[in-house]
mmCIF file of C-alpha atoms and ligand atoms in Angstrom:
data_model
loop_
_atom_site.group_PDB
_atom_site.id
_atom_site.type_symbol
_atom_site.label_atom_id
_atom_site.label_comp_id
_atom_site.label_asym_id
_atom_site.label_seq_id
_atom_site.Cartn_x
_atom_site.Cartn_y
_atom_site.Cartn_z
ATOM 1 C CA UNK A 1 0.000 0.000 0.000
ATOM 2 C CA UNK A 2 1.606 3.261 -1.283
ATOM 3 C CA UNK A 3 -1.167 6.153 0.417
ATOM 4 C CA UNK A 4 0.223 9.466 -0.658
ATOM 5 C CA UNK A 5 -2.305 12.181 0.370
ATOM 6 C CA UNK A 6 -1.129 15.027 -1.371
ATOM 7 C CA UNK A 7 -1.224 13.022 -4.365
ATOM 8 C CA UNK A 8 -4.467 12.279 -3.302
ATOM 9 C CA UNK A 9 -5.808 15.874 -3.537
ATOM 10 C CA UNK A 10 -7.143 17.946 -5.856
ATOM 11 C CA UNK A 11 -4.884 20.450 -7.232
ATOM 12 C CA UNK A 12 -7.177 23.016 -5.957
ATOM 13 C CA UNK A 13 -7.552 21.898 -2.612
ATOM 14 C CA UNK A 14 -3.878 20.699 -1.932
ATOM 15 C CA UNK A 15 -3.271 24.974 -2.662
ATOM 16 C CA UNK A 16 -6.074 26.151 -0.655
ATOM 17 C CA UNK A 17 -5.567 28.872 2.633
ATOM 18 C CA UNK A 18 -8.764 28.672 4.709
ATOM 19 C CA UNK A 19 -11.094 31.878 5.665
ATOM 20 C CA UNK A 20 -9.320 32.928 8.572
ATOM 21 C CA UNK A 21 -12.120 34.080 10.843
ATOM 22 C CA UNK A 22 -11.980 36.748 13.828
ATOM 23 C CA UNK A 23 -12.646 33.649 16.525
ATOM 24 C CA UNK A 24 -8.992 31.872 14.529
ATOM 25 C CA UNK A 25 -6.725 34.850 14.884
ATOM 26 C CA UNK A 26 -8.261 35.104 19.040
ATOM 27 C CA UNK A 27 -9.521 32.418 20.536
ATOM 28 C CA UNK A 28 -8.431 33.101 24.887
ATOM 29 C CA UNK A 29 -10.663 34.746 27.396
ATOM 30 C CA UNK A 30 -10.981 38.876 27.265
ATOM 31 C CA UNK A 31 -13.641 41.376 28.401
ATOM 32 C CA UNK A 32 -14.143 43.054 25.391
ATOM 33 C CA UNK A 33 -14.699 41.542 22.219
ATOM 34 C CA UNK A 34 -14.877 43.679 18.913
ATOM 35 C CA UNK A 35 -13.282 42.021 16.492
ATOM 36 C CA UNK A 36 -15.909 40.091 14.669
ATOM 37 C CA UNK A 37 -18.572 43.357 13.914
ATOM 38 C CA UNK A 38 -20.931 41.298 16.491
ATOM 39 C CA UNK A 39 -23.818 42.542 17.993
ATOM 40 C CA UNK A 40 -22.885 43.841 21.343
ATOM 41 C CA UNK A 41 -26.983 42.454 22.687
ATOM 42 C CA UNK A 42 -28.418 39.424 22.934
ATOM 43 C CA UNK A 43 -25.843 37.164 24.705
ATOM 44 C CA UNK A 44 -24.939 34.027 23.933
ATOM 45 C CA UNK A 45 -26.461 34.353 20.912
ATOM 46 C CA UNK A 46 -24.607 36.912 19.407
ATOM 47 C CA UNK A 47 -21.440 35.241 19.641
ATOM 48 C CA UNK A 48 -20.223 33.393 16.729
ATOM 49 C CA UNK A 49 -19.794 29.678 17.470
ATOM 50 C CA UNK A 50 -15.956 28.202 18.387
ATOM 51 C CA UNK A 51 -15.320 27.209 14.517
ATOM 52 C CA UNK A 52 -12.556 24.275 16.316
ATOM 53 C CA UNK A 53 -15.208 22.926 18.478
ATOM 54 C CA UNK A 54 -12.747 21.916 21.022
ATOM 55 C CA UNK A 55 -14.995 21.768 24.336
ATOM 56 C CA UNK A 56 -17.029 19.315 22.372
ATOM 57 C CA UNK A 57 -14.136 17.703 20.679
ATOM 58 C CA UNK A 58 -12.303 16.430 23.809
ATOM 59 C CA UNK A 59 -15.437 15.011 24.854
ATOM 60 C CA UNK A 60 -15.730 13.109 22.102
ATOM 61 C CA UNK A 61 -11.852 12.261 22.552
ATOM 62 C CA UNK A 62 -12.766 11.008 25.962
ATOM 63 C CA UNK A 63 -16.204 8.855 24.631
ATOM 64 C CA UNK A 64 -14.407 7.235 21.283
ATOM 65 C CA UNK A 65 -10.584 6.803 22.898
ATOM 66 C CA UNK A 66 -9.752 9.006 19.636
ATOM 67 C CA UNK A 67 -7.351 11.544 19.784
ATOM 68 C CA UNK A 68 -8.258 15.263 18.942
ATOM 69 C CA UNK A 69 -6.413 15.719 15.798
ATOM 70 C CA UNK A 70 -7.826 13.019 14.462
ATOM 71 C CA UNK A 71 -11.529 13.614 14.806
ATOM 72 C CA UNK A 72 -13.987 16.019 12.588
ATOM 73 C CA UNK A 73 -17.547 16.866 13.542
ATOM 74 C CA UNK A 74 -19.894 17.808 10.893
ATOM 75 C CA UNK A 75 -23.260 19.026 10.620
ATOM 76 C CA UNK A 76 -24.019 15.219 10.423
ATOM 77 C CA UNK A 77 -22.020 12.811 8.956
ATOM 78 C CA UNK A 78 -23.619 13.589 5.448
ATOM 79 C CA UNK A 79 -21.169 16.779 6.041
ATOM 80 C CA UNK A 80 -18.039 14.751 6.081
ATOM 81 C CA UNK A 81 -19.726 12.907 2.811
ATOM 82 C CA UNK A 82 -19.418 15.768 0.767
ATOM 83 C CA UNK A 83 -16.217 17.329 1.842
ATOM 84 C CA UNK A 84 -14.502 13.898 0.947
ATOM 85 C CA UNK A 85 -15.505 14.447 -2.460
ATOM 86 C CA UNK A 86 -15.009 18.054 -2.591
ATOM 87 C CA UNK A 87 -11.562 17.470 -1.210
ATOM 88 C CA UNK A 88 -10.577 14.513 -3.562
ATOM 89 C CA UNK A 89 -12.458 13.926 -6.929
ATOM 90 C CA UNK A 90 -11.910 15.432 -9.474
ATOM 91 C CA UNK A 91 -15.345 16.702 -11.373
ATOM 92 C CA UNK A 92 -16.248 14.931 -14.443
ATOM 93 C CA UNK A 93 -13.165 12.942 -13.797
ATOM 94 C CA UNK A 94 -12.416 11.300 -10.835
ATOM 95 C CA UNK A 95 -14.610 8.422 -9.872
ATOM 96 C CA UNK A 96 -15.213 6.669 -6.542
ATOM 97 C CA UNK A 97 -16.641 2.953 -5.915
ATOM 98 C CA UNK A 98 -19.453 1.799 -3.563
ATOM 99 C CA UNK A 99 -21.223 -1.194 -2.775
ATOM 100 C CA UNK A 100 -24.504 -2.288 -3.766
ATOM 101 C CA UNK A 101 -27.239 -1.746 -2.142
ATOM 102 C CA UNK A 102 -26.327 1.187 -0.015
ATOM 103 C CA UNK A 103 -27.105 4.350 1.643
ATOM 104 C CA UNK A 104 -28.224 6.637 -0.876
ATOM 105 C CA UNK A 105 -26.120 9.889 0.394
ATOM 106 C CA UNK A 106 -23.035 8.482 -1.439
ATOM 107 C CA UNK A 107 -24.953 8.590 -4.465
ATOM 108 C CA UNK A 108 -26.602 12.402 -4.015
ATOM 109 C CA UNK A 109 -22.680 13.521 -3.222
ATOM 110 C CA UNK A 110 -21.040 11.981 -5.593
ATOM 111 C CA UNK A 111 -23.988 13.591 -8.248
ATOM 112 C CA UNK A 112 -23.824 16.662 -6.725
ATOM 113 C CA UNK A 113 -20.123 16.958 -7.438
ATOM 114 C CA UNK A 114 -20.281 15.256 -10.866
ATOM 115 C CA UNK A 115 -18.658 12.134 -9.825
ATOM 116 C CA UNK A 116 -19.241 9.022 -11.572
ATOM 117 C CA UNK A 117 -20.141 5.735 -8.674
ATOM 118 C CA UNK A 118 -19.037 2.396 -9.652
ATOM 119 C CA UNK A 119 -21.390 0.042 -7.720
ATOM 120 C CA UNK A 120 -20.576 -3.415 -7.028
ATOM 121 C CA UNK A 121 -23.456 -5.458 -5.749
ATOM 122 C CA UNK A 122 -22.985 -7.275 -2.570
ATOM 123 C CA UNK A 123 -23.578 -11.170 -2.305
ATOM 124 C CA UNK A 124 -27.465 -12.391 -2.076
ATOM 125 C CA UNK A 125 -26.729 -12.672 1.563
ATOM 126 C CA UNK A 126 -25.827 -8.894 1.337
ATOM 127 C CA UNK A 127 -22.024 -10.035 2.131
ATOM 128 C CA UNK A 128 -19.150 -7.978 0.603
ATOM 129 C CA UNK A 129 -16.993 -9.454 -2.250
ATOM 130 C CA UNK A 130 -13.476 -7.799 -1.044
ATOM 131 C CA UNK A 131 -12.267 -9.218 -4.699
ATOM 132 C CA UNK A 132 -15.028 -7.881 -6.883
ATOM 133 C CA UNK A 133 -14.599 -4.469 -5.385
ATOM 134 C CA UNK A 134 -11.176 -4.145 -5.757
ATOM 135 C CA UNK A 135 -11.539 -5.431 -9.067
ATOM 136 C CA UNK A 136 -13.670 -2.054 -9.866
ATOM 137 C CA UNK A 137 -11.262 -0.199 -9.099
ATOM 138 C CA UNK A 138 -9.729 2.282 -11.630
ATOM 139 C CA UNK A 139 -6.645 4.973 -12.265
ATOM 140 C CA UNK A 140 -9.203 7.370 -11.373
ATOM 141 C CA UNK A 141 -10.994 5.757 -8.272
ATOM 142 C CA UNK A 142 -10.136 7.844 -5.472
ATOM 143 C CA UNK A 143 -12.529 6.887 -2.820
ATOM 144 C CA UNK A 144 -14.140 3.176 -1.920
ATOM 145 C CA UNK A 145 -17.279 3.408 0.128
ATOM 146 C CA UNK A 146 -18.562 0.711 2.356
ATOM 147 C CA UNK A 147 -21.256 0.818 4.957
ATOM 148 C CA UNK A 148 -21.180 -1.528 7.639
ATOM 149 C CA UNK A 149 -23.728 -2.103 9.474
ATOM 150 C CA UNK A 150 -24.890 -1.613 5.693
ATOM 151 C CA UNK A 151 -28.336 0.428 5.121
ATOM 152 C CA UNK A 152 -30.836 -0.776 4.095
ATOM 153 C CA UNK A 153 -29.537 -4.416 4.680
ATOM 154 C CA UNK A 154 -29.217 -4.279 7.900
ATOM 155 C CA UNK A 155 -25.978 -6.632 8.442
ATOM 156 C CA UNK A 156 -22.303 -5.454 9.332
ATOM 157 C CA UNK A 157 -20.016 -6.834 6.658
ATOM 158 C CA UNK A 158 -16.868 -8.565 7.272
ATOM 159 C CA UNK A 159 -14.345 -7.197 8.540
ATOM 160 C CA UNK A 160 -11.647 -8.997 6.736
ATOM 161 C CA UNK A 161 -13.317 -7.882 3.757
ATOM 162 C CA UNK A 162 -13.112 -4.661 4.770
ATOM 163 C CA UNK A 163 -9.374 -5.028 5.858
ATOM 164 C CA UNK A 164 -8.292 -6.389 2.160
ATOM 165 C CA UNK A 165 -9.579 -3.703 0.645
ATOM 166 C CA UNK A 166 -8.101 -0.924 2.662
ATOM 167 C CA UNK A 167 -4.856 -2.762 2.635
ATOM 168 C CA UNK A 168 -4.682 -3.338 -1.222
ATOM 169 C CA UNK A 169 -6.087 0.287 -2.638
ATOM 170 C CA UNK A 170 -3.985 3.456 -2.615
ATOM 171 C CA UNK A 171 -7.197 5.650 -2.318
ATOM 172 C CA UNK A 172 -9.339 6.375 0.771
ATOM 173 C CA UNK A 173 -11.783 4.080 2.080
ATOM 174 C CA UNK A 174 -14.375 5.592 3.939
ATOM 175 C CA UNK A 175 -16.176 2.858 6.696
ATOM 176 C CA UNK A 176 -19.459 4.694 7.187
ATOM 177 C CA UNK A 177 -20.736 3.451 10.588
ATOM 178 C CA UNK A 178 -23.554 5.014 11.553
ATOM 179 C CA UNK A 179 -25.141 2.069 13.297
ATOM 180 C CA UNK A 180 -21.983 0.966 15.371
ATOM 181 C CA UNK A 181 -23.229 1.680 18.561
ATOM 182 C CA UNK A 182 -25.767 -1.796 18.084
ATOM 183 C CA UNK A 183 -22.432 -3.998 17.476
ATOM 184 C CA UNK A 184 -19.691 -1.999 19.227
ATOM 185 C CA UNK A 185 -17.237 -5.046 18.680
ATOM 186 C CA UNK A 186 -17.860 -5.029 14.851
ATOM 187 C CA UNK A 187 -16.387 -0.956 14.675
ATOM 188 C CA UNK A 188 -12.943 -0.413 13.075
ATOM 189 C CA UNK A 189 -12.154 2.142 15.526
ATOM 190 C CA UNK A 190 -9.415 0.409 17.161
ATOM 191 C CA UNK A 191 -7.423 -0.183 13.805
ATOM 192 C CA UNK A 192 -7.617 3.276 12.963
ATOM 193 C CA UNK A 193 -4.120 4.223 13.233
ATOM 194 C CA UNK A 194 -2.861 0.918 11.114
ATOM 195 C CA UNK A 195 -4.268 2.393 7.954
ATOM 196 C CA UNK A 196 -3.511 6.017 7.032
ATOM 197 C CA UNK A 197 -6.325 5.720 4.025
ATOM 198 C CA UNK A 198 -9.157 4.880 6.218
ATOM 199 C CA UNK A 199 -11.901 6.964 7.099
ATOM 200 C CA UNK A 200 -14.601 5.903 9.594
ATOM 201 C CA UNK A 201 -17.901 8.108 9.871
ATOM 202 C CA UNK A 202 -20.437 7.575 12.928
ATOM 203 C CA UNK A 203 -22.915 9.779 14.045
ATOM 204 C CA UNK A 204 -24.814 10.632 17.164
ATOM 205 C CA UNK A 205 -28.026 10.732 15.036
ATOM 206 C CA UNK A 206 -28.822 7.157 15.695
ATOM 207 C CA UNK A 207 -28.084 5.111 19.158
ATOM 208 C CA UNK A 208 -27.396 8.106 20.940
ATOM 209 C CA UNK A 209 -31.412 9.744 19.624
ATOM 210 C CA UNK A 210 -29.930 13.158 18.428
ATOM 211 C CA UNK A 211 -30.196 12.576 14.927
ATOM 212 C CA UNK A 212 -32.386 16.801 15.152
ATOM 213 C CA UNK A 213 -29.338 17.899 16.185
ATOM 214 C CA UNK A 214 -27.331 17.386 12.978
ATOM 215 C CA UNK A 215 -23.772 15.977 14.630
ATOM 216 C CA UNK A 216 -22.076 13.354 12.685
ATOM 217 C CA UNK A 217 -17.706 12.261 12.910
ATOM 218 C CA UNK A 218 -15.358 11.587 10.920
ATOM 219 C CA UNK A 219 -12.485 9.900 12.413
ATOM 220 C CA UNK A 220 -9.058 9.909 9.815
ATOM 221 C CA UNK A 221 -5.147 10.656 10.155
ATOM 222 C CA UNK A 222 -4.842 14.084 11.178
ATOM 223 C CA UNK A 223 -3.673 15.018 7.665
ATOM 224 C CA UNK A 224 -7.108 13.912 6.350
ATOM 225 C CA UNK A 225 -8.768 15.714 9.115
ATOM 226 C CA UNK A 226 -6.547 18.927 8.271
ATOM 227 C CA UNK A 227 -8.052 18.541 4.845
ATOM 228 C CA UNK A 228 -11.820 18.518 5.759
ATOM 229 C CA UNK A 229 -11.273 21.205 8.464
ATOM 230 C CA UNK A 230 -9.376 23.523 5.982
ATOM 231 C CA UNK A 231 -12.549 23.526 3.318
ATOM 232 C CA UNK A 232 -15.893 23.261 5.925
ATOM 233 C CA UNK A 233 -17.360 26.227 6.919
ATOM 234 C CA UNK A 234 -16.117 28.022 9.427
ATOM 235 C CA UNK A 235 -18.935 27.820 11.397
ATOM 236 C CA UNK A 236 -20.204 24.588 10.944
ATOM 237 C CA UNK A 237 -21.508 23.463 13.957
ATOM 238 C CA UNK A 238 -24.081 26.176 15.536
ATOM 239 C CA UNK A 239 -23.387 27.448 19.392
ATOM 240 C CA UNK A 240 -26.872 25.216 20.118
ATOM 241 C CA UNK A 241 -25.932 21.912 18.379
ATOM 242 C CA UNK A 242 -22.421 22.387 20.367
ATOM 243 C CA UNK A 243 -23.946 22.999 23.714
ATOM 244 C CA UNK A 244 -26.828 20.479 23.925
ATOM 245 C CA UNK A 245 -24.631 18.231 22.044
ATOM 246 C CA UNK A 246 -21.998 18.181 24.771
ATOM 247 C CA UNK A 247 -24.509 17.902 27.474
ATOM 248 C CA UNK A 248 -26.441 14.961 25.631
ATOM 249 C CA UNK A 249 -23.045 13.690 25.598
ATOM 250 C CA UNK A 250 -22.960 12.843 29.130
ATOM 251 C CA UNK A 251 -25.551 10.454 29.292
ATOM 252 C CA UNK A 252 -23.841 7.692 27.962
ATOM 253 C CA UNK A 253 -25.475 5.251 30.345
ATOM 254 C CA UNK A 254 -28.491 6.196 29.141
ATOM 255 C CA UNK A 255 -27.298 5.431 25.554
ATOM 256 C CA UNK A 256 -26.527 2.027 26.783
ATOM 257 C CA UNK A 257 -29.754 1.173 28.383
ATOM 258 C CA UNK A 258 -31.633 2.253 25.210
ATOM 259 C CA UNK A 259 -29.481 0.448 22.843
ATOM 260 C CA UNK A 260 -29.921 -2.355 25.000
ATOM 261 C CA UNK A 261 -33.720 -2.365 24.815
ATOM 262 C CA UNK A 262 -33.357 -1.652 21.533
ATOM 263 C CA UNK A 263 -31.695 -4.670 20.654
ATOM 264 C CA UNK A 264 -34.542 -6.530 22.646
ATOM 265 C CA UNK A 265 -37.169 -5.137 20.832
ATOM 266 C CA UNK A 266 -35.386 -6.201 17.945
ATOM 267 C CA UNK A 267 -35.238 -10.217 18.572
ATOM 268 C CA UNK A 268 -38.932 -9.975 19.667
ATOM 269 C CA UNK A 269 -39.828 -7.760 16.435
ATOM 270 C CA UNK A 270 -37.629 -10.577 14.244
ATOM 271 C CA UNK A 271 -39.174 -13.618 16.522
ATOM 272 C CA UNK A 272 -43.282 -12.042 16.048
ATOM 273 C CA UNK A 273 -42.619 -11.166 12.106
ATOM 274 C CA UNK A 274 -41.719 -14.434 11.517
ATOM 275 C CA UNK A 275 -45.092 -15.978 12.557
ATOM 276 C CA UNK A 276 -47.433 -14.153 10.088
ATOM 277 C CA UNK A 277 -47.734 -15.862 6.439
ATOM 278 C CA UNK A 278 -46.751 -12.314 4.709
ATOM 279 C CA UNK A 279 -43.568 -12.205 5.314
ATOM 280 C CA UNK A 280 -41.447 -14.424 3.575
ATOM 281 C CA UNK A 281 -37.823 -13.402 5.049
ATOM 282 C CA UNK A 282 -36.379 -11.337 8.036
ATOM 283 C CA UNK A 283 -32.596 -10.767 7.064
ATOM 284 C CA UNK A 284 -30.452 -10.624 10.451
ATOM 285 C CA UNK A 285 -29.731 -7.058 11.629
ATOM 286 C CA UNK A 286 -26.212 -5.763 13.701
ATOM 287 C CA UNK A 287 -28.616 -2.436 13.478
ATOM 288 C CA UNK A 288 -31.510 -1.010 14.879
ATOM 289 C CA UNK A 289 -33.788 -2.083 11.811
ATOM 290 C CA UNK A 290 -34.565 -4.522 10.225
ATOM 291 C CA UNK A 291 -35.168 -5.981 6.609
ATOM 292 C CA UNK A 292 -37.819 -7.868 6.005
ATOM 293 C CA UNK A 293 -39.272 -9.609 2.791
ATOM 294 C CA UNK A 294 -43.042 -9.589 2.838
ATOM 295 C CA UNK A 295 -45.516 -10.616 -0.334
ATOM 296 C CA UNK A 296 -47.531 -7.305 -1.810
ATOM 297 C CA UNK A 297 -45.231 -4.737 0.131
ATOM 298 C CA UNK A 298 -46.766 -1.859 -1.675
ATOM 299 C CA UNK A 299 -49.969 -2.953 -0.614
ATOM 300 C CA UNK A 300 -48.756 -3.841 3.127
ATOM 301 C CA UNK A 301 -47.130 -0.502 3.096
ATOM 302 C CA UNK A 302 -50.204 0.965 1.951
ATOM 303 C CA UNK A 303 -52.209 -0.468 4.610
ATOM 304 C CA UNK A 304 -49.350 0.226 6.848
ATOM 305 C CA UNK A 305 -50.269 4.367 6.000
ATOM 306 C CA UNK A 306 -54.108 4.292 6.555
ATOM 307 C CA UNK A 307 -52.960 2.727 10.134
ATOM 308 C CA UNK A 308 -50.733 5.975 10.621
ATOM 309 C CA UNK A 309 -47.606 3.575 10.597
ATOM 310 C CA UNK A 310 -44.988 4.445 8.492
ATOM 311 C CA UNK A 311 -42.181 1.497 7.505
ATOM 312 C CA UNK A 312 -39.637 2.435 4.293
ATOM 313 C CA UNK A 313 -40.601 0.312 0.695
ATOM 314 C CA UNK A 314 -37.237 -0.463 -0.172
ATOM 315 C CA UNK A 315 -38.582 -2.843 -2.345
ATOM 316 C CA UNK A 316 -36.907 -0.680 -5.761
ATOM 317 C CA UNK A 317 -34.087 -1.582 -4.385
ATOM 318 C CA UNK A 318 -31.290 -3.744 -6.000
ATOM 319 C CA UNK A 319 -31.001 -7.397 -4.465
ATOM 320 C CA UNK A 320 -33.942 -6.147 -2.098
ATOM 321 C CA UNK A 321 -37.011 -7.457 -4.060
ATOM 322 C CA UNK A 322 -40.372 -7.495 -2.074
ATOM 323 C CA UNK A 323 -38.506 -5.604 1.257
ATOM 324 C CA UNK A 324 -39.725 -3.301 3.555
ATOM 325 C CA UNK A 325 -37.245 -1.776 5.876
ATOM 326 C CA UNK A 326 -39.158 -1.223 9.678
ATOM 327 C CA UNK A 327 -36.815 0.773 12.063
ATOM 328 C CA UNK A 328 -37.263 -0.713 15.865
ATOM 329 C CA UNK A 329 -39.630 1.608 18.145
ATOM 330 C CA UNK A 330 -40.284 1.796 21.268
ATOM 331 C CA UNK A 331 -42.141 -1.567 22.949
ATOM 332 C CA UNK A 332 -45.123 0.350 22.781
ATOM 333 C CA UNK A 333 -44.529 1.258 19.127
ATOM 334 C CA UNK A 334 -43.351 -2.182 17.833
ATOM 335 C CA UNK A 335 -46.828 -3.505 19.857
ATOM 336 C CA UNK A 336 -48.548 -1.090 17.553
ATOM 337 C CA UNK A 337 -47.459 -2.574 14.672
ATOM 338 C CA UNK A 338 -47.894 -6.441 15.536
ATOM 339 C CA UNK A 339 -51.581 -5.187 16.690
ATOM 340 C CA UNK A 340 -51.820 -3.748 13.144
ATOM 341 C CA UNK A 341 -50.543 -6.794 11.118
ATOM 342 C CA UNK A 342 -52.511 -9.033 13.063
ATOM 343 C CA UNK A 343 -55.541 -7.292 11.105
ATOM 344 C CA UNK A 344 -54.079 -8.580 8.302
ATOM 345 C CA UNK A 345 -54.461 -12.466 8.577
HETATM 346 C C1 PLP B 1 -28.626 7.441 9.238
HETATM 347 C C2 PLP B 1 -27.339 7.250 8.522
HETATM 348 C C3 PLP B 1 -26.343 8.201 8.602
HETATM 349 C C4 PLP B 1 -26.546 9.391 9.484
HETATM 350 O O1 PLP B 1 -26.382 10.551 8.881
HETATM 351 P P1 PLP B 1 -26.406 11.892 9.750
HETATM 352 O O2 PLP B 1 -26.175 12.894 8.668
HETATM 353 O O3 PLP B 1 -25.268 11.801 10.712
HETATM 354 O O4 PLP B 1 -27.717 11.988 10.427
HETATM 355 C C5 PLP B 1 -25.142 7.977 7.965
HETATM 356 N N1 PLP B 1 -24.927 6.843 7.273
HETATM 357 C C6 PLP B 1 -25.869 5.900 7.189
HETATM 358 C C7 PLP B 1 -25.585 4.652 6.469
HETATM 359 C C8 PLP B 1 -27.102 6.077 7.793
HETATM 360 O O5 PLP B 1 -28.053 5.148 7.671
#
């Protein structure tokens, strides 16, 4: 593995000075602030946010045993999406690689920012070929994106997979793992500073219930970091996301007890799906969903609607024919649902 990043970059990027705001050049304690034409009423919220986030980035340090130069918060991890491709493909000639089915950000990015994708489709147990992806790689592939847990399939992929790939491409790979928190001892985390090309996204959007808040990570090699930090905007991350964020962030127990009766919920919801004649297949979940393949899902989800219950028709998808995708509630909410299909036989 040869990872160079500034031959990585964009030409554009590699050259770029950042907007140096008035909270850069001074950042200590004073009386008097009047260097960033603020309105002098209305405190805190006249203050421009702390564009470095630090209070709430050694917090994070402390929670994911990840040092600070090496993490970047975003205004959810679809932030750290974008600026990846921003940073590192080229328009209308770079291209990046993803599996197949996904989570459809990747897609809406790499559009955006005129980027072709190359998809490879995952096995028909939704399990990553390591080879095939590799194999789609090309001179101008500059980013791989995996998902793992994956979205909509619900399953984390294997990490040796995973581990091939990182170790046999010279681009980034980008581990987007949003659902981590339901299999802690699936995340990559701990490998982090083995591969200098790897990128791991999480967010606190889903175990930890603040996904109104808009705060996603990206955890990289401080140079990567440097990169995304240099081109976000300054003030990314708004004084109220930073301060309820940072409070939120101390009720980690609390995470923990509602992932655990999340995951609960989740063998009862797989156990009770699995008894009515609809559904033909509940694929296993590391994540706090599930996939399930049901006969007539537009007309389930239909009925589904005029019950007030809303599930996700993935059933478009590639390789998920006939699937609905039902996120786990609360006891009372999954009991809602069971009461509902019941109806139905
Ligand atoms: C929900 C989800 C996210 C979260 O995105 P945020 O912008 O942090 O809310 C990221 N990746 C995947 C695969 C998801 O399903």
């Amino acid at each position: 593995m040869n990872f160079d990043i500034d031959r990585l970059l964009r030409r554009n990027i590699r050259n770029l000075k950042p907007y140096s705001s008035a909270r850069d050049e001074f950042s200590g304690e004073a009386a008097v602030f009047l260097d960033a034409n603020e309105n002098p009423y209305n405190s805190p919220w006249n203050r421009y946010p702390d564009p470095h986030q630090r209070i709430l980035k050694e917090k994070v340090c402390e929670i994911k045993h990840v040092p600070t130069e090496k993490i970047f918060l975003g205004n959810g991890s679809d932030e750290p999406i974008d600026l990846l491709f921003r940073a590192f493909c080229e328009p209308a000639k770079d291209n990046v690689v993803s599996i197949n089915p996904t989570y459809g950000m990747y897609r809406v990015a790499a559009d955006t920012n005129n980027i072709a994708v190359n998809q490879v489709a995952l096995t028909s147990d939704f399990e990553l070929d390591a080879g095939s992806v590799l194999a789609a790689v090309t001179a101008e592939t500059k980013i791989i994106f995996l998902c793992s847990p994956n979205n909509p399939t619900g399953n984390a992929l294997d990490n040796c997979g995973i581990l091939q790939i990182i170790s046999n491409f010279n681009g980034l790979v980008v581990v987007d793992e949003a659902y981590i928190d339901f299999c802690p001892e699936k995340s990559l985390l701990p490998d982090l500073d083995k591969y200098p090309n790897l990128v791991i996204l999480q967010t606190f959007s889903k175990a930890w219930g603040m996904a109104g808040l808009r705060l996603g990570m990206a955890f990289a090699n401080e140079k990567i970091i440097e990169v995304l930090s240099r081109i976000k905007y300054p003030y990314n991350l708004n004084i109220l996301t930073q301060q309820k964020g940072l409070e939120l962030l101390a009720g980690e127990q609390l995470k923990n007890e509602w992932v655990k009766i999340i995951l609960k919920e989740r063998e009862k919801m797989i156990r009770n799906l699995l008894l009515y004649p609809f559904v033909i297949k509940v694929y296993p979940s590391d994540a706090n969903f599930v996939l399930v393949q049901v006969y007539d899902p537009r007309g389930i989800y239909n009925y589904l609607v005029d019950e007030k219950i809303i599930v996700r028709d993935r059933s478009s998808i590639a390789l998920c024919e006939g699937c609905l995708r039902i996120s786990i509630g609360s006891p009372e909410e999954n009991a809602t649902l069971m009461e509902a299909f019941d109806q139905l036989i």
